[in-house]
């Protein structure tokens, strides 16, 4: 392998790892949004159940 081939191989590996990290970050943000939405829904149900229990 020539020096040029090794450089391209290393560059491809680095770009691939950066892309995978970017995808993990994006999907973690989306998952966090879904989790917060679900949490808000459960908190609303809990508040409604407490109001019902008080009455």
PDB file of C-alpha atoms in Angstrom:
ATOM      1  CA  UNK A   1       0.000   0.000   0.000  1.00  0.00           C
ATOM      2  CA  UNK A   2       1.236   3.415  -0.814  1.00  0.00           C
ATOM      3  CA  UNK A   3       1.228   6.375   1.507  1.00  0.00           C
ATOM      4  CA  UNK A   4      -1.707   7.836  -0.446  1.00  0.00           C
ATOM      5  CA  UNK A   5      -3.790   4.681   0.061  1.00  0.00           C
ATOM      6  CA  UNK A   6      -3.126   4.688   3.797  1.00  0.00           C
ATOM      7  CA  UNK A   7      -4.085   8.360   4.020  1.00  0.00           C
ATOM      8  CA  UNK A   8      -7.358   7.725   2.186  1.00  0.00           C
ATOM      9  CA  UNK A   9      -8.109   4.737   4.392  1.00  0.00           C
ATOM     10  CA  UNK A  10      -7.504   6.749   7.567  1.00  0.00           C
ATOM     11  CA  UNK A  11      -9.574   9.650   6.242  1.00  0.00           C
ATOM     12  CA  UNK A  12     -12.444   7.321   5.347  1.00  0.00           C
ATOM     13  CA  UNK A  13     -12.366   5.784   8.827  1.00  0.00           C
ATOM     14  CA  UNK A  14     -12.387   9.198  10.480  1.00  0.00           C
ATOM     15  CA  UNK A  15     -15.274  10.456   8.338  1.00  0.00           C
ATOM     16  CA  UNK A  16     -17.215   7.253   9.015  1.00  0.00           C
ATOM     17  CA  UNK A  17     -16.762   7.587  12.774  1.00  0.00           C
ATOM     18  CA  UNK A  18     -17.795  11.255  12.678  1.00  0.00           C
ATOM     19  CA  UNK A  19     -20.920  10.345  10.729  1.00  0.00           C
ATOM     20  CA  UNK A  20     -21.849   7.611  13.201  1.00  0.00           C
ATOM     21  CA  UNK A  21     -21.370   9.978  16.152  1.00  0.00           C
ATOM     22  CA  UNK A  22     -23.547  12.585  14.439  1.00  0.00           C
ATOM     23  CA  UNK A  23     -26.306  10.031  13.878  1.00  0.00           C
ATOM     24  CA  UNK A  24     -26.125   8.918  17.513  1.00  0.00           C
ATOM     25  CA  UNK A  25     -26.435  12.514  18.699  1.00  0.00           C
ATOM     26  CA  UNK A  26     -29.402  13.246  16.419  1.00  0.00           C
ATOM     27  CA  UNK A  27     -31.311  10.141  17.452  1.00  0.00           C
ATOM     28  CA  UNK A  28     -30.512  10.756  21.126  1.00  0.00           C
ATOM     29  CA  UNK A  29     -32.065  14.231  20.836  1.00  0.00           C
ATOM     30  CA  UNK A  30     -35.150  12.814  19.133  1.00  0.00           C
ATOM     31  CA  UNK A  31     -35.435  10.079  21.753  1.00  0.00           C
ATOM     32  CA  UNK A  32     -35.116  12.668  24.519  1.00  0.00           C
ATOM     33  CA  UNK A  33     -37.971  14.678  22.994  1.00  0.00           C
ATOM     34  CA  UNK A  34     -40.165  11.578  22.885  1.00  0.00           C
ATOM     35  CA  UNK A  35     -39.302  10.779  26.496  1.00  0.00           C
ATOM     36  CA  UNK A  36     -40.171  14.294  27.668  1.00  0.00           C
ATOM     37  CA  UNK A  37     -43.468  14.207  25.741  1.00  0.00           C
ATOM     38  CA  UNK A  38     -44.394  10.896  27.383  1.00  0.00           C
ATOM     39  CA  UNK A  39     -43.380  12.217  30.785  1.00  0.00           C
ATOM     40  CA  UNK A  40     -45.606  15.286  30.379  1.00  0.00           C
ATOM     41  CA  UNK A  41     -48.540  13.057  29.419  1.00  0.00           C
ATOM     42  CA  UNK A  42     -48.036  10.874  32.495  1.00  0.00           C
ATOM     43  CA  UNK A  43     -47.741  13.925  34.747  1.00  0.00           C
ATOM     44  CA  UNK A  44     -51.019  15.251  33.343  1.00  0.00           C
ATOM     45  CA  UNK A  45     -52.728  11.912  34.023  1.00  0.00           C
ATOM     46  CA  UNK A  46     -51.324  11.891  37.565  1.00  0.00           C
ATOM     47  CA  UNK A  47     -52.548  15.448  38.204  1.00  0.00           C
ATOM     48  CA  UNK A  48     -56.001  14.529  36.876  1.00  0.00           C
ATOM     49  CA  UNK A  49     -56.107  11.438  39.112  1.00  0.00           C
ATOM     50  CA  UNK A  50     -55.135  13.533  42.148  1.00  0.00           C
ATOM     51  CA  UNK A  51     -57.884  16.051  41.367  1.00  0.00           C
ATOM     52  CA  UNK A  52     -60.381  13.220  41.049  1.00  0.00           C
ATOM     53  CA  UNK A  53     -59.207  11.734  44.347  1.00  0.00           C
ATOM     54  CA  UNK A  54     -59.607  15.078  46.157  1.00  0.00           C
ATOM     55  CA  UNK A  55     -63.202  15.499  45.029  1.00  0.00           C
TER      56      UNK A  55
END
